[in-house]
């Protein structure tokens, strides 16, 4: 089948804020492929999307957005965490290898083992427009004194000095999104670490800003779910500032948060 020549392929590090030209385009986004990120790609009207599988992880949360996208009529695929850095759209485009594809993407010829670049070309034939997603509900919760947010882009000025558990990966763009708010402690999902330890590159950068940060194992907590990061997460990586606060690899994220809350009393 000839592919539409006028369908653009656009590349972004994150899909949380996309420009108008994303509507009708095939988008390669460095975001995970959980439901929240799939919702954002659909919300901005992408014809089709390729995200990062974030190590797939607990309850296969890292690719849970694929079935969600299918339900909306949007073709979607994910690249393997070992093949490209999460949070880096250009790296997904250059090195990404497809690990999962939903039914609509498979109908376009996208299969596991294919390069993201080839998959994006095939997805130019994906059906469009698709059903717009219903508005998502609350993505911020206070749990045991910690702010739990499903995305690192949801921090607010009131989070200064707080413990904040995010559902996001700990890639460099998560550092840029969170550092200005100066929380006491940040928690991320390690997205399976992945290529070049892309899932935790934010942690040393945050240490330079004197911000404590940890990552929890993708297999222990659902990526895209801040409450799961806090309540289910097993710590897999810590920066120097978090280590001084008592964070240790193998420990419980919730136990760490409780210990810090007790010290603050």
Tab-separated table of C-alpha atoms in Angstrom:
chain	number	residue	atom	x	y	z
A	1	UNK	CA	0.000	0.000	0.000
A	2	UNK	CA	1.461	3.413	-0.879
A	3	UNK	CA	2.097	5.578	2.174
A	4	UNK	CA	0.768	9.147	2.436
A	5	UNK	CA	3.672	11.385	1.452
A	6	UNK	CA	2.329	14.425	3.282
A	7	UNK	CA	2.060	12.890	6.775
A	8	UNK	CA	4.906	14.309	8.886
A	9	UNK	CA	6.955	12.371	11.414
A	10	UNK	CA	7.677	14.580	14.434
A	11	UNK	CA	10.068	13.832	17.284
A	12	UNK	CA	9.748	15.104	20.865
A	13	UNK	CA	11.405	14.293	24.196
A	14	UNK	CA	8.012	14.366	25.912
A	15	UNK	CA	4.384	14.283	24.798
A	16	UNK	CA	3.008	16.216	27.767
A	17	UNK	CA	2.966	19.460	25.753
A	18	UNK	CA	2.775	19.117	21.990
A	19	UNK	CA	2.416	21.882	19.372
A	20	UNK	CA	-0.604	22.182	17.054
A	21	UNK	CA	1.291	20.551	14.182
A	22	UNK	CA	1.250	17.250	16.094
A	23	UNK	CA	-2.385	16.822	15.067
A	24	UNK	CA	-2.443	14.321	12.221
A	25	UNK	CA	1.278	13.556	12.498
A	26	UNK	CA	3.107	10.405	13.484
A	27	UNK	CA	4.825	11.331	16.742
A	28	UNK	CA	7.878	9.657	18.234
A	29	UNK	CA	7.889	10.720	21.881
A	30	UNK	CA	10.408	9.976	24.606
A	31	UNK	CA	7.628	9.494	27.147
A	32	UNK	CA	6.696	6.113	28.580
A	33	UNK	CA	3.825	4.215	26.955
A	34	UNK	CA	1.589	4.079	30.029
A	35	UNK	CA	-1.987	5.357	29.923
A	36	UNK	CA	-1.212	8.946	30.983
A	37	UNK	CA	1.244	9.503	28.117
A	38	UNK	CA	-1.023	7.740	25.607
A	39	UNK	CA	-3.813	10.052	26.744
A	40	UNK	CA	-1.610	13.078	26.043
A	41	UNK	CA	-0.680	11.896	22.538
A	42	UNK	CA	-4.341	11.260	21.790
A	43	UNK	CA	-5.397	14.572	23.330
A	44	UNK	CA	-3.078	16.475	21.003
A	45	UNK	CA	-4.512	14.632	18.003
A	46	UNK	CA	-1.520	12.543	16.942
A	47	UNK	CA	-2.312	10.206	14.052
A	48	UNK	CA	-0.108	7.549	15.652
A	49	UNK	CA	2.467	7.452	18.418
A	50	UNK	CA	5.671	5.626	19.271
A	51	UNK	CA	6.696	5.853	22.923
A	52	UNK	CA	9.200	4.079	25.197
A	53	UNK	CA	8.206	0.847	26.953
A	54	UNK	CA	9.920	1.959	30.206
A	55	UNK	CA	11.015	-1.563	30.981
A	56	UNK	CA	7.359	-2.680	30.771
A	57	UNK	CA	7.456	-3.205	34.528
A	58	UNK	CA	4.851	-3.911	37.184
A	59	UNK	CA	1.477	-4.930	35.757
A	60	UNK	CA	2.948	-4.110	32.309
A	61	UNK	CA	2.226	-0.471	33.141
A	62	UNK	CA	4.960	0.738	30.795
A	63	UNK	CA	2.916	-0.347	27.779
A	64	UNK	CA	-0.588	-0.073	29.261
A	65	UNK	CA	-1.327	2.877	27.003
A	66	UNK	CA	-1.287	0.701	23.889
A	67	UNK	CA	-4.616	-0.971	24.636
A	68	UNK	CA	-6.014	2.391	25.772
A	69	UNK	CA	-4.970	3.932	22.437
A	70	UNK	CA	-6.523	1.019	20.530
A	71	UNK	CA	-9.809	1.803	22.219
A	72	UNK	CA	-9.628	5.353	20.906
A	73	UNK	CA	-8.705	4.251	17.393
A	74	UNK	CA	-5.077	5.462	17.625
A	75	UNK	CA	-2.222	3.272	16.427
A	76	UNK	CA	0.576	3.087	18.991
A	77	UNK	CA	3.817	1.190	19.498
A	78	UNK	CA	6.620	1.165	22.061
A	79	UNK	CA	10.383	0.739	21.832
A	80	UNK	CA	12.452	-1.524	24.074
A	81	UNK	CA	14.088	0.161	27.037
A	82	UNK	CA	17.450	-1.414	26.228
A	83	UNK	CA	17.457	0.062	22.728
A	84	UNK	CA	17.141	3.811	23.391
A	85	UNK	CA	17.176	6.381	26.187
A	86	UNK	CA	13.796	7.221	27.658
A	87	UNK	CA	13.059	10.944	27.577
A	88	UNK	CA	15.118	11.390	24.403
A	89	UNK	CA	12.936	11.402	21.295
A	90	UNK	CA	15.863	11.715	18.896
A	91	UNK	CA	17.461	8.610	20.395
A	92	UNK	CA	14.204	6.681	20.018
A	93	UNK	CA	14.134	7.721	16.367
A	94	UNK	CA	17.769	6.795	15.765
A	95	UNK	CA	18.222	3.634	17.856
A	96	UNK	CA	14.790	2.511	19.029
A	97	UNK	CA	13.669	-1.061	18.368
A	98	UNK	CA	9.949	-1.841	18.617
A	99	UNK	CA	8.994	-4.128	21.506
A	100	UNK	CA	5.198	-3.876	21.425
A	101	UNK	CA	2.513	-2.686	18.988
A	102	UNK	CA	-1.209	-2.355	19.483
A	103	UNK	CA	-3.713	-3.825	17.059
A	104	UNK	CA	-3.987	-0.738	14.891
A	105	UNK	CA	-0.199	-0.403	14.634
A	106	UNK	CA	0.115	-4.092	13.785
A	107	UNK	CA	-2.449	-3.593	11.018
A	108	UNK	CA	-0.037	-1.039	9.523
A	109	UNK	CA	2.722	-3.666	9.490
A	110	UNK	CA	4.518	-2.678	12.705
A	111	UNK	CA	6.095	-5.690	14.432
A	112	UNK	CA	8.474	-6.267	17.365
A	113	UNK	CA	12.119	-6.139	16.321
A	114	UNK	CA	11.521	-3.432	13.708
A	115	UNK	CA	13.339	-0.106	13.955
A	116	UNK	CA	11.327	2.836	15.231
A	117	UNK	CA	12.294	4.746	12.094
A	118	UNK	CA	10.739	2.064	9.855
A	119	UNK	CA	7.694	1.769	12.107
A	120	UNK	CA	7.083	5.510	11.923
A	121	UNK	CA	7.010	5.364	8.127
A	122	UNK	CA	4.462	2.537	8.223
A	123	UNK	CA	2.306	4.414	10.719
A	124	UNK	CA	1.713	7.168	8.168
A	125	UNK	CA	-1.167	4.971	6.932
A	126	UNK	CA	-2.774	4.732	10.395
A	127	UNK	CA	-6.454	5.753	10.593
A	128	UNK	CA	-7.136	9.371	11.488
A	129	UNK	CA	-8.884	11.252	12.957
A	130	UNK	CA	-9.582	9.079	15.987
A	131	UNK	CA	-11.880	9.488	18.988
A	132	UNK	CA	-10.661	12.195	21.351
A	133	UNK	CA	-10.071	10.865	24.864
A	134	UNK	CA	-12.377	11.836	27.712
A	135	UNK	CA	-10.756	14.279	30.125
A	136	UNK	CA	-8.642	12.524	32.715
A	137	UNK	CA	-9.482	12.998	36.362
A	138	UNK	CA	-7.259	13.963	39.264
A	139	UNK	CA	-3.576	13.116	38.863
A	140	UNK	CA	-2.374	14.550	42.211
A	141	UNK	CA	-2.938	13.044	45.643
A	142	UNK	CA	-1.606	13.632	49.143
A	143	UNK	CA	-0.622	10.332	50.763
A	144	UNK	CA	0.954	10.245	54.238
A	145	UNK	CA	2.162	13.811	53.823
A	146	UNK	CA	3.751	13.204	50.419
A	147	UNK	CA	2.503	14.704	47.170
A	148	UNK	CA	1.903	11.946	44.626
A	149	UNK	CA	1.720	13.141	41.016
A	150	UNK	CA	1.339	10.966	37.952
A	151	UNK	CA	3.705	13.155	35.914
A	152	UNK	CA	6.776	15.199	36.793
A	153	UNK	CA	5.151	18.056	34.867
A	154	UNK	CA	2.463	18.390	37.552
A	155	UNK	CA	4.575	19.876	40.345
A	156	UNK	CA	3.375	23.208	41.757
A	157	UNK	CA	5.105	25.940	43.804
A	158	UNK	CA	3.568	24.509	46.982
A	159	UNK	CA	5.748	21.404	46.519
A	160	UNK	CA	8.821	23.310	47.699
A	161	UNK	CA	10.242	21.404	50.673
A	162	UNK	CA	7.858	18.473	50.201
A	163	UNK	CA	8.367	14.823	49.481
A	164	UNK	CA	7.069	14.342	45.927
A	165	UNK	CA	6.510	10.903	44.424
A	166	UNK	CA	6.122	11.088	40.657
A	167	UNK	CA	4.931	8.472	38.207
A	168	UNK	CA	7.528	9.699	35.730
A	169	UNK	CA	10.842	8.216	34.685
A	170	UNK	CA	13.996	9.866	35.979
A	171	UNK	CA	15.404	10.994	32.625
A	172	UNK	CA	17.059	14.359	32.057
A	173	UNK	CA	13.847	16.095	31.037
A	174	UNK	CA	12.312	15.085	34.388
A	175	UNK	CA	15.191	16.909	36.084
A	176	UNK	CA	14.394	20.021	34.090
A	177	UNK	CA	10.690	19.778	34.942
A	178	UNK	CA	11.132	19.315	38.689
A	179	UNK	CA	14.288	21.111	39.840
A	180	UNK	CA	12.782	24.627	39.809
A	181	UNK	CA	10.267	23.581	42.494
A	182	UNK	CA	12.978	22.622	45.027
A	183	UNK	CA	11.233	19.718	46.770
A	184	UNK	CA	12.842	17.996	49.742
A	185	UNK	CA	12.851	14.608	48.016
A	186	UNK	CA	11.838	13.452	44.557
A	187	UNK	CA	10.880	9.908	43.633
A	188	UNK	CA	10.881	8.562	40.069
A	189	UNK	CA	10.432	5.224	38.306
A	190	UNK	CA	13.718	3.893	36.903
A	191	UNK	CA	12.013	2.719	33.662
A	192	UNK	CA	14.193	-0.373	33.742
A	193	UNK	CA	17.287	1.898	33.642
A	194	UNK	CA	17.606	1.139	29.925
A	195	UNK	CA	20.093	2.364	27.358
A	196	UNK	CA	22.844	4.529	28.866
A	197	UNK	CA	21.008	4.429	32.243
A	198	UNK	CA	18.573	6.872	30.666
A	199	UNK	CA	15.885	6.185	33.250
A	200	UNK	CA	17.901	7.694	36.112
A	201	UNK	CA	20.016	10.432	34.512
A	202	UNK	CA	18.079	13.075	36.449
A	203	UNK	CA	19.385	11.918	39.819
A	204	UNK	CA	22.978	13.247	39.662
A	205	UNK	CA	21.757	16.464	38.054
A	206	UNK	CA	19.324	17.010	40.921
A	207	UNK	CA	22.136	16.370	43.409
A	208	UNK	CA	23.974	19.338	41.872
A	209	UNK	CA	20.922	21.410	42.808
A	210	UNK	CA	21.073	19.978	46.361
A	211	UNK	CA	17.822	18.073	45.797
A	212	UNK	CA	17.484	14.521	47.094
A	213	UNK	CA	16.188	12.070	44.497
A	214	UNK	CA	15.630	8.339	44.250
A	215	UNK	CA	14.324	5.940	41.633
A	216	UNK	CA	12.220	2.866	42.274
A	217	UNK	CA	12.422	-0.330	40.267
A	218	UNK	CA	10.045	-0.535	37.312
A	219	UNK	CA	9.150	-4.067	38.368
A	220	UNK	CA	8.080	-2.847	41.814
A	221	UNK	CA	5.831	0.100	40.945
A	222	UNK	CA	3.582	1.091	38.049
A	223	UNK	CA	5.127	3.834	35.932
A	224	UNK	CA	2.718	6.710	35.360
A	225	UNK	CA	1.237	6.236	38.860
A	226	UNK	CA	2.693	8.444	41.580
A	227	UNK	CA	0.883	6.631	44.385
A	228	UNK	CA	2.361	3.330	43.245
A	229	UNK	CA	5.842	4.894	43.273
A	230	UNK	CA	5.366	5.836	46.923
A	231	UNK	CA	3.381	2.884	48.186
A	232	UNK	CA	4.830	-0.014	46.162
A	233	UNK	CA	8.274	1.185	45.132
A	234	UNK	CA	11.515	-0.560	46.000
A	235	UNK	CA	14.445	1.827	45.737
A	236	UNK	CA	16.817	0.979	42.880
A	237	UNK	CA	19.003	4.107	42.708
A	238	UNK	CA	19.735	7.117	44.922
A	239	UNK	CA	21.696	10.320	44.534
A	240	UNK	CA	24.198	11.555	47.118
A	241	UNK	CA	21.750	13.931	48.788
A	242	UNK	CA	19.134	11.189	49.216
A	243	UNK	CA	21.801	8.840	50.605
A	244	UNK	CA	22.565	11.375	53.336
A	245	UNK	CA	18.861	11.381	54.210
A	246	UNK	CA	18.924	7.619	54.673
A	247	UNK	CA	17.845	6.337	51.248
A	248	UNK	CA	19.334	2.955	50.385
A	249	UNK	CA	19.022	0.709	47.328
A	250	UNK	CA	16.681	-2.147	48.197
A	251	UNK	CA	14.757	-0.098	50.725
A	252	UNK	CA	11.112	0.888	50.644
A	253	UNK	CA	10.137	4.264	49.193
A	254	UNK	CA	7.256	4.467	51.659
A	255	UNK	CA	9.463	3.664	54.645
A	256	UNK	CA	11.884	6.407	53.566
A	257	UNK	CA	9.056	8.923	53.271
A	258	UNK	CA	7.741	7.985	56.709
A	259	UNK	CA	11.192	8.275	58.278
A	260	UNK	CA	11.688	11.748	56.804
A	261	UNK	CA	8.232	12.821	57.966
A	262	UNK	CA	9.048	11.689	61.502
A	263	UNK	CA	12.287	13.692	61.484
A	264	UNK	CA	10.386	16.782	60.401
A	265	UNK	CA	7.948	16.563	63.329
